[in-house]
Short mmCIF file of C-alpha atoms in Angstrom, two decimals:
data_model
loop_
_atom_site.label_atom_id
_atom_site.label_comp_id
_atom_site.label_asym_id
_atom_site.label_seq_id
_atom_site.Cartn_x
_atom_site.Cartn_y
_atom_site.Cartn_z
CA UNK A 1 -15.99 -9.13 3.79
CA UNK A 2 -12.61 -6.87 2.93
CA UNK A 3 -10.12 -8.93 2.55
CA UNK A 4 -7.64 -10.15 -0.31
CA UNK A 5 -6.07 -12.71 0.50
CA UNK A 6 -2.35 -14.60 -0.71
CA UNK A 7 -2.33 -18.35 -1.83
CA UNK A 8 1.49 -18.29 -0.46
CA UNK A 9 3.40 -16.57 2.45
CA UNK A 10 6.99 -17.39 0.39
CA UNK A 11 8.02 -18.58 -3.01
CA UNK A 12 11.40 -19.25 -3.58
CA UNK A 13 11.95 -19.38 -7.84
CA UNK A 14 15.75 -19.96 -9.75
CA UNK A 15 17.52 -16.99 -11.40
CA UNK A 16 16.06 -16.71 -15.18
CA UNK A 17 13.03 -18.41 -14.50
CA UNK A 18 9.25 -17.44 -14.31
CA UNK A 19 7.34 -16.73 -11.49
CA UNK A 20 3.81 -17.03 -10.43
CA UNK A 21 2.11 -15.17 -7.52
CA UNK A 22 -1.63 -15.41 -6.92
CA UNK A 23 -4.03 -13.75 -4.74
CA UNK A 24 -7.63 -14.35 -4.13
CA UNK A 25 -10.03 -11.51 -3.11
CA UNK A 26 -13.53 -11.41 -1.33
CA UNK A 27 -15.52 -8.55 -2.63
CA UNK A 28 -16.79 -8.88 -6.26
CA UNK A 29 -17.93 -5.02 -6.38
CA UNK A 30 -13.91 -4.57 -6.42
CA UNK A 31 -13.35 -2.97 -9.52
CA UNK A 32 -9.40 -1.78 -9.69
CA UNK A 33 -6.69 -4.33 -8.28
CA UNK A 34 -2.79 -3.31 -7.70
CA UNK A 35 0.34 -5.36 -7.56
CA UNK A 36 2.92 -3.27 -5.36
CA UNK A 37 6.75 -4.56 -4.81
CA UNK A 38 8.11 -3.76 -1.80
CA UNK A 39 11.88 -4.18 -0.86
CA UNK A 40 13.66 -4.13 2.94
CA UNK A 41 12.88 -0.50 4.20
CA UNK A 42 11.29 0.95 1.37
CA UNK A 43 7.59 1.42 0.82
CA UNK A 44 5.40 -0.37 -1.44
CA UNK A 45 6.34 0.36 -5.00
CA UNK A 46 3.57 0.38 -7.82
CA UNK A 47 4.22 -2.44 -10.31
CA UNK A 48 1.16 -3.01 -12.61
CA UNK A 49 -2.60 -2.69 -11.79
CA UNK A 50 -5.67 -3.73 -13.52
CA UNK A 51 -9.30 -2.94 -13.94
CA UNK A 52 -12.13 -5.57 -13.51
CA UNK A 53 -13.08 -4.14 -17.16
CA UNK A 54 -10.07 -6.43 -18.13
CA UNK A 55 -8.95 -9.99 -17.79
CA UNK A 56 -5.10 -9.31 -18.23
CA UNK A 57 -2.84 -6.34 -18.42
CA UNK A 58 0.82 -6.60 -19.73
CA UNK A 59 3.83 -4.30 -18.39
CA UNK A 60 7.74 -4.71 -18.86
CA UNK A 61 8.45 -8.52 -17.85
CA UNK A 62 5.08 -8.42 -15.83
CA UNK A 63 1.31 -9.87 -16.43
CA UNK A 64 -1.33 -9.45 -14.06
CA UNK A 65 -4.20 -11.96 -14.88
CA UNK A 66 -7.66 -11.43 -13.23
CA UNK A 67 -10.28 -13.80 -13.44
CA UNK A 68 -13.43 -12.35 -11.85
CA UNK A 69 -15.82 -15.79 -11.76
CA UNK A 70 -13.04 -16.81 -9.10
CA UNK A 71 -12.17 -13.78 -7.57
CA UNK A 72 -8.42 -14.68 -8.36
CA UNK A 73 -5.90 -12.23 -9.15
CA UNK A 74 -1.67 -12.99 -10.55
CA UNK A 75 1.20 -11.51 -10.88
CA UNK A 76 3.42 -13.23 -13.60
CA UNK A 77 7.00 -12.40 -13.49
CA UNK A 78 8.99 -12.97 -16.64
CA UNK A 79 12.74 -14.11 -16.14
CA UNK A 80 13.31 -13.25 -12.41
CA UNK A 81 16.59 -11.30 -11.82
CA UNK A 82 17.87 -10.85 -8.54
CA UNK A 83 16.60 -7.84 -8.04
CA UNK A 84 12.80 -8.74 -8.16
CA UNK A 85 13.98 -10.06 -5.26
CA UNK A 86 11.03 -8.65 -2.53
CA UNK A 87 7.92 -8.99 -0.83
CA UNK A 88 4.71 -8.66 -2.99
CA UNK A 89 1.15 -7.83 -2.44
CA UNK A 90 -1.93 -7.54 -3.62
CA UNK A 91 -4.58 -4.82 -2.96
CA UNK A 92 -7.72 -4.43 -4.28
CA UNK A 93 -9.88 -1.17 -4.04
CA UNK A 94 -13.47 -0.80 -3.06
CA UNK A 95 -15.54 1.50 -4.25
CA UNK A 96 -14.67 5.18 -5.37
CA UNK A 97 -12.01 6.73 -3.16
CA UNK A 98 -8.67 5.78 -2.50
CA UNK A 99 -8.83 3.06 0.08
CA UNK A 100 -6.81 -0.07 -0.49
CA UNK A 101 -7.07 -3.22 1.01
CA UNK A 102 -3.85 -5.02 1.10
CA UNK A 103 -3.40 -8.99 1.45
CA UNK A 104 -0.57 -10.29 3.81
CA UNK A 105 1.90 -10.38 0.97
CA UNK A 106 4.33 -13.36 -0.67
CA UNK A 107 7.73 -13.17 -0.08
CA UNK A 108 9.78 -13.87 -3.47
CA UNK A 109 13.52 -15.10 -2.82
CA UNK A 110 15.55 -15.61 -5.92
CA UNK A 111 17.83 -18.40 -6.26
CA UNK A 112 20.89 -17.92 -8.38
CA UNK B 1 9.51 14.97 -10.08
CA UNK B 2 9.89 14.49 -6.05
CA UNK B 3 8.18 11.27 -5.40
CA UNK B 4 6.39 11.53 -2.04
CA UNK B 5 8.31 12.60 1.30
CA UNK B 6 7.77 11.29 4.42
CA UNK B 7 9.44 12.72 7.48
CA UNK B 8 10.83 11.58 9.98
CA UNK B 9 11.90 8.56 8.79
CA UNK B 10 12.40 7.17 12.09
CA UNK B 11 10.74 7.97 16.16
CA UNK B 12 11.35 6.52 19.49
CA UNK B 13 8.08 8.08 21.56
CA UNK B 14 7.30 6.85 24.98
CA UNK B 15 3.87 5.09 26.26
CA UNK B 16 1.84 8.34 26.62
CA UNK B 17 3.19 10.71 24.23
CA UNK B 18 1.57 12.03 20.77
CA UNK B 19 3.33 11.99 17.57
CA UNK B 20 2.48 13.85 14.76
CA UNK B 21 4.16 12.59 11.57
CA UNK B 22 3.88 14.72 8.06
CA UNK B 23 3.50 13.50 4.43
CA UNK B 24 4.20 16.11 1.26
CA UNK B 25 2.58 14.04 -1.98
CA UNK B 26 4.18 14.21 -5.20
CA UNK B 27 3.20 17.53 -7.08
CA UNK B 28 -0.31 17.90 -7.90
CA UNK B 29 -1.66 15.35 -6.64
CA UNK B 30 -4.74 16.09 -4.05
CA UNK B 31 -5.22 12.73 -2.96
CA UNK B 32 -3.48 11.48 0.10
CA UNK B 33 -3.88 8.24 2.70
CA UNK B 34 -2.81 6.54 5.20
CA UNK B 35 -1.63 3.05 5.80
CA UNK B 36 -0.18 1.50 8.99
CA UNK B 37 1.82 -1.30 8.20
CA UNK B 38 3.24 -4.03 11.07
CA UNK B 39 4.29 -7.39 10.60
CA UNK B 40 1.28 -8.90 12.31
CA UNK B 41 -1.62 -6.93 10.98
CA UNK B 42 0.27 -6.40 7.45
CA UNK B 43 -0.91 -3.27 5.29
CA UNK B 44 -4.15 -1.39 7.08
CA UNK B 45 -5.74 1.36 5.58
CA UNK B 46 -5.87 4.55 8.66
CA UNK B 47 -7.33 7.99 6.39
CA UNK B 48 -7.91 9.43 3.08
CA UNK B 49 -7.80 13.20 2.25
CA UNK B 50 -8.82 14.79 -0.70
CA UNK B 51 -8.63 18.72 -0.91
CA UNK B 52 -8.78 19.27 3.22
CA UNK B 53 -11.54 16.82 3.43
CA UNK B 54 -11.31 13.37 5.11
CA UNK B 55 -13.18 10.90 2.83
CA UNK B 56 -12.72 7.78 4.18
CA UNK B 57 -11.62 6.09 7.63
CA UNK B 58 -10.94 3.01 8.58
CA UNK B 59 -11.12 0.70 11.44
CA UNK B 60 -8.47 2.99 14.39
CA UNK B 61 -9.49 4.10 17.11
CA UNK B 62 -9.85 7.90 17.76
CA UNK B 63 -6.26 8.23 18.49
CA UNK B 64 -5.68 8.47 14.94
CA UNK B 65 -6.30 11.61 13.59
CA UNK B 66 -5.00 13.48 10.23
CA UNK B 67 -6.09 16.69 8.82
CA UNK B 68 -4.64 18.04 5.08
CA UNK B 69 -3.64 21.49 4.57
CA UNK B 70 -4.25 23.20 1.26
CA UNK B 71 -1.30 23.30 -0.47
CA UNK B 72 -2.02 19.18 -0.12
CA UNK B 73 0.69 18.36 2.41
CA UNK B 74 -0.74 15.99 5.33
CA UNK B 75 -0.01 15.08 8.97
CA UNK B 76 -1.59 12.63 11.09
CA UNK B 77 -1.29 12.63 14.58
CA UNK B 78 -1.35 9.30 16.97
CA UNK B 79 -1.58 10.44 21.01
CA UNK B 80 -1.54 8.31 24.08
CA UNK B 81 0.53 6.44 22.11
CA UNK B 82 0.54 2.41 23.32
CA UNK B 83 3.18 -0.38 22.66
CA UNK B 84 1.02 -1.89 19.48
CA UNK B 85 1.35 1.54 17.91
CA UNK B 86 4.68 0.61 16.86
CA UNK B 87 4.67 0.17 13.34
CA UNK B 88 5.31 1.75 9.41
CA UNK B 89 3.27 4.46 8.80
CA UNK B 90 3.16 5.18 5.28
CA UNK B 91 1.34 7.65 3.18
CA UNK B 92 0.23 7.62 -0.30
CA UNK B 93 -0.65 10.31 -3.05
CA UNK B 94 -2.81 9.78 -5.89
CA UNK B 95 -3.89 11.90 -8.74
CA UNK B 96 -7.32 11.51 -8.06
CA UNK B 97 -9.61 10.21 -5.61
CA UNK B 98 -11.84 7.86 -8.04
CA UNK B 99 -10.26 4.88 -6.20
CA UNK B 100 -9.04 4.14 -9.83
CA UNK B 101 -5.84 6.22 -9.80
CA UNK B 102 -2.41 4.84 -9.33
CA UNK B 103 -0.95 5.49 -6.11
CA UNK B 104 2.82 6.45 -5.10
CA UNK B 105 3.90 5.49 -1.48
CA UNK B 106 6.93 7.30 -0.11
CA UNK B 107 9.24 5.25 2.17
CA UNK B 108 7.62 5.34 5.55
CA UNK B 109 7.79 6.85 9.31
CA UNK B 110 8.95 4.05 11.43
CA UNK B 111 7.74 4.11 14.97
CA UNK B 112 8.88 2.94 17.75
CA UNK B 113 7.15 3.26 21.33
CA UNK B 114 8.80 2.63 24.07
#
């Protein structure tokens, strides 16, 4: 069915260190999966996406890996600061509009 | 460039009453959706528009409505508004509508019914 799904409802990581945030989706025909950030009162900010072309995609201190025989999606997060500080999701899209499907997100607290 | 605006940024409506909440997308960009986001039901896809046309719906009842005028800008309008409507309604722009474009979220309508 649609869903994606989130491993984790929090993860709390220390300052400087590397975090890990995994999703699992449902629908193999997926073919383009998102990472957004969002922080208190803001909407969902973009942070690195990925095509099921690929098995990873590297940004600025961010990896997504995507491993399609599992239907499991990451977000790697080099040397949290503070202000990565947020609640993530996952969203996947299905087919060829603009629809996403969201999981429930993973809360990421930063510990100094 | 603007990202995208959403106004308001906050309502209080009463049991009853419509709202009608507008969305202006980031220059150029023809794509624009819905989302209704509440703590319980999390991120939930409402409407997508692409140039005036509605291309996709998802699972709200007909209370939910949107249209998209041609210059791109988009409302959508809630009436008979109930308690559970109370949520963050945020829109998106994209690019394009392949359902492979990047999309930019502006910072939300937060509703309140009362």
């Amino acid at each position: 069915g649609e869903s994606v799904g989130l491993h984790l409802p929090t993860l709390s990581v220390q300052e400087g260190d590397n975090s890990i945030i995994n999703c699992a989706y449902s629908n193999s025909a997926s073919d383009y999966f998102i990472w957004y950030k969002q922080e208190s009162g803001k909407g969902p900010q973009f942070i690195i996406d990925i095509r099921s072309n690929m098995d990873k995609r590297q940004g600025q201190r961010v990896t997504v890996l995507l491993n399609k025989t599992v239907k499991h999606l990451s977000l790697q997060i080099a040397a949290t600061q503070p202000g990565d500080s947020a609640v993530y999701f996952c969203a996947e899209n299905l087919g060829g509009a603009q629809k996403l499907v969201f999981g429930q997100g993973t809360r990421l607290t930063i510990n100094p | 460039k603007a990202g995208v605006t959403q106004t308001p940024r906050y309502l209080i409506k009463t049991r009853g009453q419509q709202v009608t909440l507008s969305c202006s997308p980031i220059s150029g960009h023809r794509s624009v959706s819905w989302y209704q986001q509440t703590p319980g039901q999390g991120l939930q896809f409402l409407f997508e528009y692409f140039s005036e046309t509605q291309r996709n719906k998802g699972n709200f009842p007909g209370r939910f409505s949107g249209r998209q005028f041609s210059n791109s800008r988009s409302e959508m309008n809630v009436s008979t508004l109930e308690l559970g409507d109370s949520a963050l309604y945020l829109c998106a722009s994209s690019l394009e509508a392949t359902g492979q474009a990047e999309a930019f979220f502006g910072q939300g309508t937060r509703l309140t019914v009362v």
